[in-house]
Amino acid sequence: MAGSIDSSKTTSRAILVIVGILVLSALTYFSFKYFSEKQANETNLATIEDLSTEILDLEEKILDMEEAIEDQNVELAEKDKLLEEKYKEIEAMATRLSQARKEDKTKTAKIRQLESRVTELKSLVDQYSEKIGFLTEENKILAGQVDSLQEIEGQLSEQNLSLREKNLASAKELEETKKIASALKTNNFRFINVRKNGKEREEEEYSKRRLYQLKFCFTILENLITPSGAKDVYLVYENPDGTINTNFAEGYSGQFVHNNTEKNYTVKTTIDYNNSDLELCIPYAPEEENTFQSGLQYVSVYCDGRLIGQGNFMVK
């Protein structure tokens, strides 16, 4: 009987020990779980506070970025780079907030508030991005306009160059025209025989036996373009054989330059030209009497380095 009682007591003690162990284990488990969850919550709370601080810093950075975007001295490429950096930071912040929501169900309202702030920041950056896009398109339009203006400027430059060349050509042509137009002209040639007695006789043909001295008369025509003033007039009297009649002994004859070549002249005179018609007679006496050749005689008149008139008469 006593043995049965002792066995029962032993069993009861064993059960109590097991129960105690189980209770202690449960207490230990729940205590560990409580403190673990408490530490996790405290850690997550700190994380949320850190996120809140970082979001505040991000807001300040974005506001600072606005100044750079508004600054016209900052290149568009640099502005695009700033926007890209802020988009990455916002995306990283949203990812961390999503992770914090999963880890702490008790702070959903706080996390949602932070997510709302991040969304607002993204919206603000989107506005800046739209503005940059607008500026980029505007710059493209302006660049196109600049290219168009440069093309027009190039065309105008070519036109101006062409006009300058035409003006130079026209000026040169005008100068040549003026040069040609300024050349004096003569007409109404008359050839007069001056006899020994001083009488003058004009005939259609002359006998060389009766020729003593000659007087060459002609009209220098009006010219309003040629410069007025003193001018040397050279007369060249050619025989039928092409030789030039001269009288160096009496000082009638000499040489002048025509077409870069020295040429003998028969007689020279100086006139005072006033741009109007001028009647001129130039006397000539040969070195020897009766030296005239038979045939057609030629007379050429030069002035200012140009041939200004020609005439002829017959001697038999």
Short mmCIF file of C-alpha atoms in Angstrom, two decimals:
data_model
loop_
_atom_site.label_atom_id
_atom_site.label_comp_id
_atom_site.label_asym_id
_atom_site.label_seq_id
_atom_site.Cartn_x
_atom_site.Cartn_y
_atom_site.Cartn_z
CA MET A 1 0.00 0.00 0.00
CA ALA A 2 2.78 2.32 0.98
CA GLY A 3 4.55 1.44 -2.30
CA SER A 4 1.53 2.48 -4.30
CA ILE A 5 1.38 5.78 -2.51
CA ASP A 6 5.07 6.47 -3.13
CA SER A 7 4.71 5.61 -6.80
CA SER A 8 1.77 7.99 -7.14
CA LYS A 9 3.72 10.79 -5.49
CA THR A 10 6.63 10.20 -7.84
CA THR A 11 4.38 10.38 -10.86
CA SER A 12 2.79 13.61 -9.62
CA ARG A 13 6.17 15.17 -9.09
CA ALA A 14 7.22 14.19 -12.58
CA ILE A 15 4.09 15.72 -14.06
CA LEU A 16 4.62 18.91 -12.10
CA VAL A 17 8.18 19.12 -13.28
CA ILE A 18 7.13 18.62 -16.90
CA VAL A 19 4.38 21.19 -16.55
CA GLY A 20 6.85 23.62 -14.98
CA ILE A 21 9.25 23.05 -17.79
CA LEU A 22 6.53 23.61 -20.35
CA VAL A 23 5.35 26.77 -18.61
CA LEU A 24 8.89 28.06 -18.34
CA SER A 25 9.54 27.27 -21.99
CA ALA A 26 6.34 29.07 -22.98
CA LEU A 27 7.25 32.05 -20.86
CA THR A 28 10.73 32.08 -22.36
CA TYR A 29 9.35 31.84 -25.94
CA PHE A 30 6.76 34.56 -25.48
CA SER A 31 9.24 36.74 -23.67
CA PHE A 32 11.77 36.31 -26.50
CA LYS A 33 9.08 36.96 -29.08
CA TYR A 34 7.90 40.06 -27.25
CA PHE A 35 11.32 41.54 -26.91
CA SER A 36 12.20 40.60 -30.50
CA GLU A 37 9.07 42.27 -31.85
CA LYS A 38 9.67 45.25 -29.58
CA GLN A 39 13.23 45.60 -30.89
CA ALA A 40 12.02 45.15 -34.48
CA ASN A 41 9.36 47.80 -33.96
CA GLU A 42 11.85 50.15 -32.41
CA THR A 43 14.26 49.50 -35.28
CA ASN A 44 11.50 50.02 -37.87
CA LEU A 45 10.39 53.18 -36.07
CA ALA A 46 13.95 54.49 -36.26
CA THR A 47 14.02 53.56 -39.91
CA ILE A 48 10.79 55.49 -40.52
CA GLU A 49 12.21 58.49 -38.70
CA ASP A 50 15.36 58.27 -40.81
CA LEU A 51 13.22 58.05 -43.94
CA SER A 52 11.28 61.12 -42.83
CA THR A 53 14.54 63.03 -42.33
CA GLU A 54 15.87 61.88 -45.70
CA ILE A 55 12.63 62.92 -47.40
CA LEU A 56 12.99 66.35 -45.83
CA ASP A 57 16.56 66.57 -47.16
CA LEU A 58 15.33 65.45 -50.58
CA GLU A 59 12.70 68.19 -50.57
CA GLU A 60 15.42 70.77 -49.90
CA LYS A 61 17.57 69.34 -52.69
CA ILE A 62 14.68 69.53 -55.14
CA LEU A 63 13.99 73.13 -54.15
CA ASP A 64 17.68 73.90 -54.68
CA MET A 65 17.48 72.18 -58.04
CA GLU A 66 14.73 74.64 -59.07
CA GLU A 67 17.27 77.47 -59.01
CA ALA A 68 19.56 75.54 -61.34
CA ILE A 69 16.67 74.80 -63.69
CA GLU A 70 15.64 78.46 -63.77
CA ASP A 71 19.25 79.57 -64.34
CA GLN A 72 19.67 80.29 -68.06
CA ASN A 73 23.44 79.90 -67.77
CA VAL A 74 23.09 76.20 -66.90
CA GLU A 75 23.10 73.93 -69.96
CA LEU A 76 20.02 71.80 -70.68
CA ALA A 77 22.14 68.65 -70.55
CA GLU A 78 23.18 69.52 -66.99
CA LYS A 79 19.55 70.15 -66.05
CA ASP A 80 18.54 66.78 -67.50
CA LYS A 81 21.27 65.14 -65.43
CA LEU A 82 19.96 66.77 -62.24
CA LEU A 83 16.43 65.58 -62.98
CA GLU A 84 17.63 62.04 -63.63
CA GLU A 85 19.45 61.99 -60.28
CA LYS A 86 16.34 63.20 -58.41
CA TYR A 87 14.14 60.60 -60.13
CA LYS A 88 16.53 57.87 -58.96
CA GLU A 89 16.52 59.20 -55.40
CA ILE A 90 12.70 59.37 -55.34
CA GLU A 91 12.43 55.83 -56.72
CA ALA A 92 14.85 54.53 -54.07
CA MET A 93 12.87 56.35 -51.36
CA ALA A 94 9.58 54.83 -52.55
CA THR A 95 11.14 51.35 -52.51
CA ARG A 96 12.35 51.79 -48.93
CA LEU A 97 8.93 53.07 -47.81
CA SER A 98 7.25 50.05 -49.39
CA GLN A 99 9.64 47.76 -47.52
CA ALA A 100 8.95 49.60 -44.24
CA ARG A 101 5.18 49.17 -44.77
CA LYS A 102 5.66 45.41 -45.06
CA GLU A 103 7.80 45.26 -41.92
CA ASP A 104 5.58 47.37 -39.63
CA LYS A 105 1.81 47.16 -39.97
CA THR A 106 1.29 49.46 -36.97
CA LYS A 107 2.89 52.47 -38.66
CA THR A 108 0.89 52.35 -41.87
CA ALA A 109 -0.53 55.86 -41.45
CA LYS A 110 2.92 57.37 -40.90
CA ILE A 111 4.35 55.49 -43.85
CA ARG A 112 1.40 56.51 -46.04
CA GLN A 113 2.05 60.13 -45.09
CA LEU A 114 5.68 59.79 -46.12
CA GLU A 115 4.64 58.07 -49.36
CA SER A 116 2.31 61.00 -50.07
CA ARG A 117 5.21 63.44 -49.63
CA VAL A 118 7.36 61.35 -51.98
CA THR A 119 4.52 61.36 -54.54
CA GLU A 120 4.31 65.14 -54.30
CA LEU A 121 8.07 65.39 -54.81
CA LYS A 122 7.82 63.20 -57.91
CA SER A 123 5.00 65.40 -59.21
CA LEU A 124 7.17 68.47 -58.67
CA VAL A 125 10.09 66.88 -60.49
CA ASP A 126 7.66 65.88 -63.29
CA GLN A 127 6.73 69.55 -63.66
CA TYR A 128 10.41 70.47 -63.92
CA SER A 129 10.87 67.69 -66.46
CA GLU A 130 7.98 69.05 -68.56
CA LYS A 131 9.52 72.51 -68.36
CA ILE A 132 12.90 71.16 -69.47
CA GLY A 133 11.16 69.31 -72.30
CA PHE A 134 9.44 72.52 -73.35
CA LEU A 135 12.75 74.40 -73.24
CA THR A 136 14.40 71.62 -75.26
CA GLU A 137 11.73 71.83 -77.97
CA GLU A 138 11.93 75.61 -77.88
CA ASN A 139 15.71 75.41 -78.30
CA LYS A 140 15.24 73.06 -81.25
CA ILE A 141 12.87 75.56 -82.85
CA LEU A 142 15.29 78.39 -82.12
CA ALA A 143 18.17 76.30 -83.46
CA GLY A 144 16.15 75.68 -86.62
CA GLN A 145 15.44 79.38 -86.88
CA VAL A 146 19.13 80.14 -86.33
CA ASP A 147 20.07 77.63 -89.03
CA SER A 148 17.49 79.21 -91.31
CA LEU A 149 18.81 82.68 -90.51
CA GLN A 150 22.37 81.50 -91.08
CA GLU A 151 21.31 80.01 -94.39
CA ILE A 152 19.58 83.26 -95.33
CA GLU A 153 22.64 85.17 -94.12
CA GLY A 154 24.82 82.93 -96.30
CA GLN A 155 22.54 83.54 -99.27
CA LEU A 156 22.57 87.29 -98.59
CA SER A 157 26.34 87.16 -98.24
CA GLU A 158 26.60 85.41 -101.59
CA GLN A 159 24.18 87.92 -103.09
CA ASN A 160 26.16 90.80 -101.60
CA LEU A 161 29.37 89.30 -102.97
CA SER A 162 27.69 88.89 -106.34
CA LEU A 163 26.40 92.46 -106.16
CA ARG A 164 29.84 93.75 -105.20
CA GLU A 165 31.37 91.87 -108.10
CA LYS A 166 28.67 93.23 -110.40
CA ASN A 167 29.20 96.73 -109.01
CA LEU A 168 32.94 96.42 -109.53
CA ALA A 169 32.36 95.13 -113.02
CA SER A 170 29.83 97.91 -113.66
CA ALA A 171 32.21 100.49 -112.21
CA LYS A 172 35.01 99.15 -114.37
CA GLU A 173 32.72 99.09 -117.38
CA LEU A 174 31.55 102.61 -116.56
CA GLU A 175 35.16 103.73 -116.23
CA GLU A 176 35.97 102.17 -119.58
CA THR A 177 32.86 103.75 -121.07
CA LYS A 178 33.80 107.14 -119.64
CA LYS A 179 37.32 106.66 -120.94
CA ILE A 180 36.01 105.87 -124.39
CA ALA A 181 33.40 108.61 -124.22
CA SER A 182 35.98 111.14 -123.03
CA ALA A 183 38.05 110.70 -126.19
CA LEU A 184 37.90 113.77 -128.40
CA LYS A 185 36.63 113.51 -131.96
CA THR A 186 37.22 115.61 -135.05
CA ASN A 187 35.43 116.21 -138.32
CA ASN A 188 35.21 118.70 -141.21
CA PHE A 189 38.80 118.29 -142.36
CA ARG A 190 39.97 120.94 -144.79
CA PHE A 191 43.36 121.19 -146.53
CA ILE A 192 44.46 124.64 -147.66
CA ASN A 193 47.38 125.58 -149.91
CA VAL A 194 49.22 128.68 -148.67
CA ARG A 195 51.11 130.22 -151.58
CA LYS A 196 54.27 132.29 -151.44
CA ASN A 197 52.29 135.52 -151.68
CA GLY A 198 50.31 134.45 -148.61
CA LYS A 199 47.10 133.77 -150.43
CA GLU A 200 45.19 130.68 -149.36
CA ARG A 201 43.38 128.38 -151.71
CA GLU A 202 41.30 125.30 -150.99
CA GLU A 203 40.84 122.85 -153.81
CA GLU A 204 39.58 119.31 -154.27
CA GLU A 205 42.93 118.29 -155.76
CA TYR A 206 46.35 119.94 -155.64
CA SER A 207 49.24 120.03 -158.06
CA LYS A 208 52.50 119.28 -156.30
CA ARG A 209 54.25 121.96 -158.40
CA ARG A 210 51.93 124.58 -156.99
CA LEU A 211 52.07 123.42 -153.35
CA TYR A 212 54.22 125.63 -151.13
CA GLN A 213 52.91 125.34 -147.58
CA LEU A 214 49.85 123.69 -146.15
CA LYS A 215 47.32 124.55 -143.51
CA PHE A 216 45.34 121.66 -141.96
CA CYS A 217 41.98 122.75 -140.60
CA PHE A 218 39.40 120.67 -138.72
CA THR A 219 36.86 120.88 -135.90
CA ILE A 220 37.41 119.31 -132.49
CA LEU A 221 33.90 118.40 -131.41
CA GLU A 222 32.14 119.21 -128.16
CA ASN A 223 32.71 116.70 -125.36
CA LEU A 224 31.30 117.32 -121.88
CA ILE A 225 33.01 114.30 -120.32
CA THR A 226 36.64 114.87 -121.20
CA PRO A 227 38.58 117.13 -118.80
CA SER A 228 38.91 120.69 -120.04
CA GLY A 229 42.11 122.72 -120.11
CA ALA A 230 45.38 122.73 -122.00
CA LYS A 231 45.89 119.81 -124.41
CA ASP A 232 48.65 118.94 -126.88
CA VAL A 233 47.42 118.08 -130.37
CA TYR A 234 49.74 116.12 -132.66
CA LEU A 235 49.23 116.03 -136.43
CA VAL A 236 50.81 113.27 -138.53
CA TYR A 237 50.96 113.92 -142.28
CA GLU A 238 51.75 110.73 -144.24
CA ASN A 239 52.87 110.52 -147.86
CA PRO A 240 51.33 107.99 -150.24
CA ASP A 241 54.34 105.71 -149.62
CA GLY A 242 53.69 105.70 -145.83
CA THR A 243 56.55 107.99 -144.83
CA ILE A 244 55.81 110.88 -142.51
CA ASN A 245 56.44 114.47 -143.60
CA THR A 246 58.56 116.27 -141.02
CA ASN A 247 60.36 119.57 -140.62
CA PHE A 248 62.78 119.23 -137.74
CA ALA A 249 64.85 122.14 -139.04
CA GLU A 250 62.09 124.67 -138.38
CA GLY A 251 61.06 123.02 -135.12
CA TYR A 252 57.71 121.86 -136.45
CA SER A 253 58.24 118.17 -135.92
CA GLY A 254 59.19 115.80 -133.13
CA GLN A 255 58.09 112.59 -131.42
CA PHE A 256 55.25 111.57 -129.11
CA VAL A 257 54.19 108.32 -127.44
CA HIS A 258 51.26 106.39 -128.81
CA ASN A 259 50.41 102.82 -127.70
CA ASN A 260 53.70 102.68 -125.74
CA THR A 261 55.62 103.44 -128.91
CA GLU A 262 57.41 106.62 -129.95
CA LYS A 263 55.99 108.03 -133.15
CA ASN A 264 57.08 110.97 -135.33
CA TYR A 265 54.64 113.80 -135.69
CA THR A 266 54.58 116.42 -138.44
CA VAL A 267 53.44 119.36 -136.37
CA LYS A 268 52.21 120.02 -132.85
CA THR A 269 50.06 122.67 -131.26
CA THR A 270 48.63 123.28 -127.79
CA ILE A 271 44.98 124.20 -127.34
CA ASP A 272 42.84 125.41 -124.43
CA TYR A 273 39.85 123.11 -124.64
CA ASN A 274 36.61 124.18 -122.90
CA ASN A 275 34.42 121.16 -123.85
CA SER A 276 32.75 122.94 -126.76
CA ASP A 277 33.37 122.79 -130.54
CA LEU A 278 36.76 124.20 -131.42
CA GLU A 279 37.85 125.19 -134.95
CA LEU A 280 41.55 124.59 -135.37
CA CYS A 281 44.00 125.26 -138.21
CA ILE A 282 47.60 124.05 -138.03
CA PRO A 283 50.15 125.38 -140.55
CA TYR A 284 52.96 123.25 -141.94
CA ALA A 285 55.98 124.16 -144.07
CA PRO A 286 58.11 121.35 -145.53
CA GLU A 287 61.89 121.41 -145.11
CA GLU A 288 62.34 121.72 -148.89
CA GLU A 289 60.12 123.12 -151.59
CA ASN A 290 58.38 120.85 -154.05
CA THR A 291 58.93 117.73 -151.93
CA PHE A 292 55.28 116.65 -152.03
CA GLN A 293 54.56 113.23 -153.49
CA SER A 294 51.80 112.55 -155.98
CA GLY A 295 48.92 110.49 -154.71
CA LEU A 296 46.52 110.32 -151.79
CA GLN A 297 47.84 112.11 -148.73
CA TYR A 298 46.74 111.04 -145.21
CA VAL A 299 46.41 113.22 -142.13
CA SER A 300 45.89 111.80 -138.61
CA VAL A 301 45.27 113.85 -135.45
CA TYR A 302 46.18 112.62 -131.92
CA CYS A 303 45.35 114.00 -128.50
CA ASP A 304 45.58 112.54 -124.96
CA GLY A 305 47.33 109.49 -126.40
CA ARG A 306 44.42 108.64 -128.71
CA LEU A 307 43.71 108.96 -132.41
CA ILE A 308 40.89 111.52 -132.58
CA GLY A 309 40.41 111.95 -136.34
CA GLN A 310 41.66 111.32 -139.89
CA GLY A 311 41.37 112.97 -143.27
CA ASN A 312 42.96 112.82 -146.73
CA PHE A 313 43.46 114.87 -149.87
CA MET A 314 44.84 114.26 -153.38
CA VAL A 315 48.03 115.63 -154.88
CA LYS A 316 48.81 115.21 -158.59
#
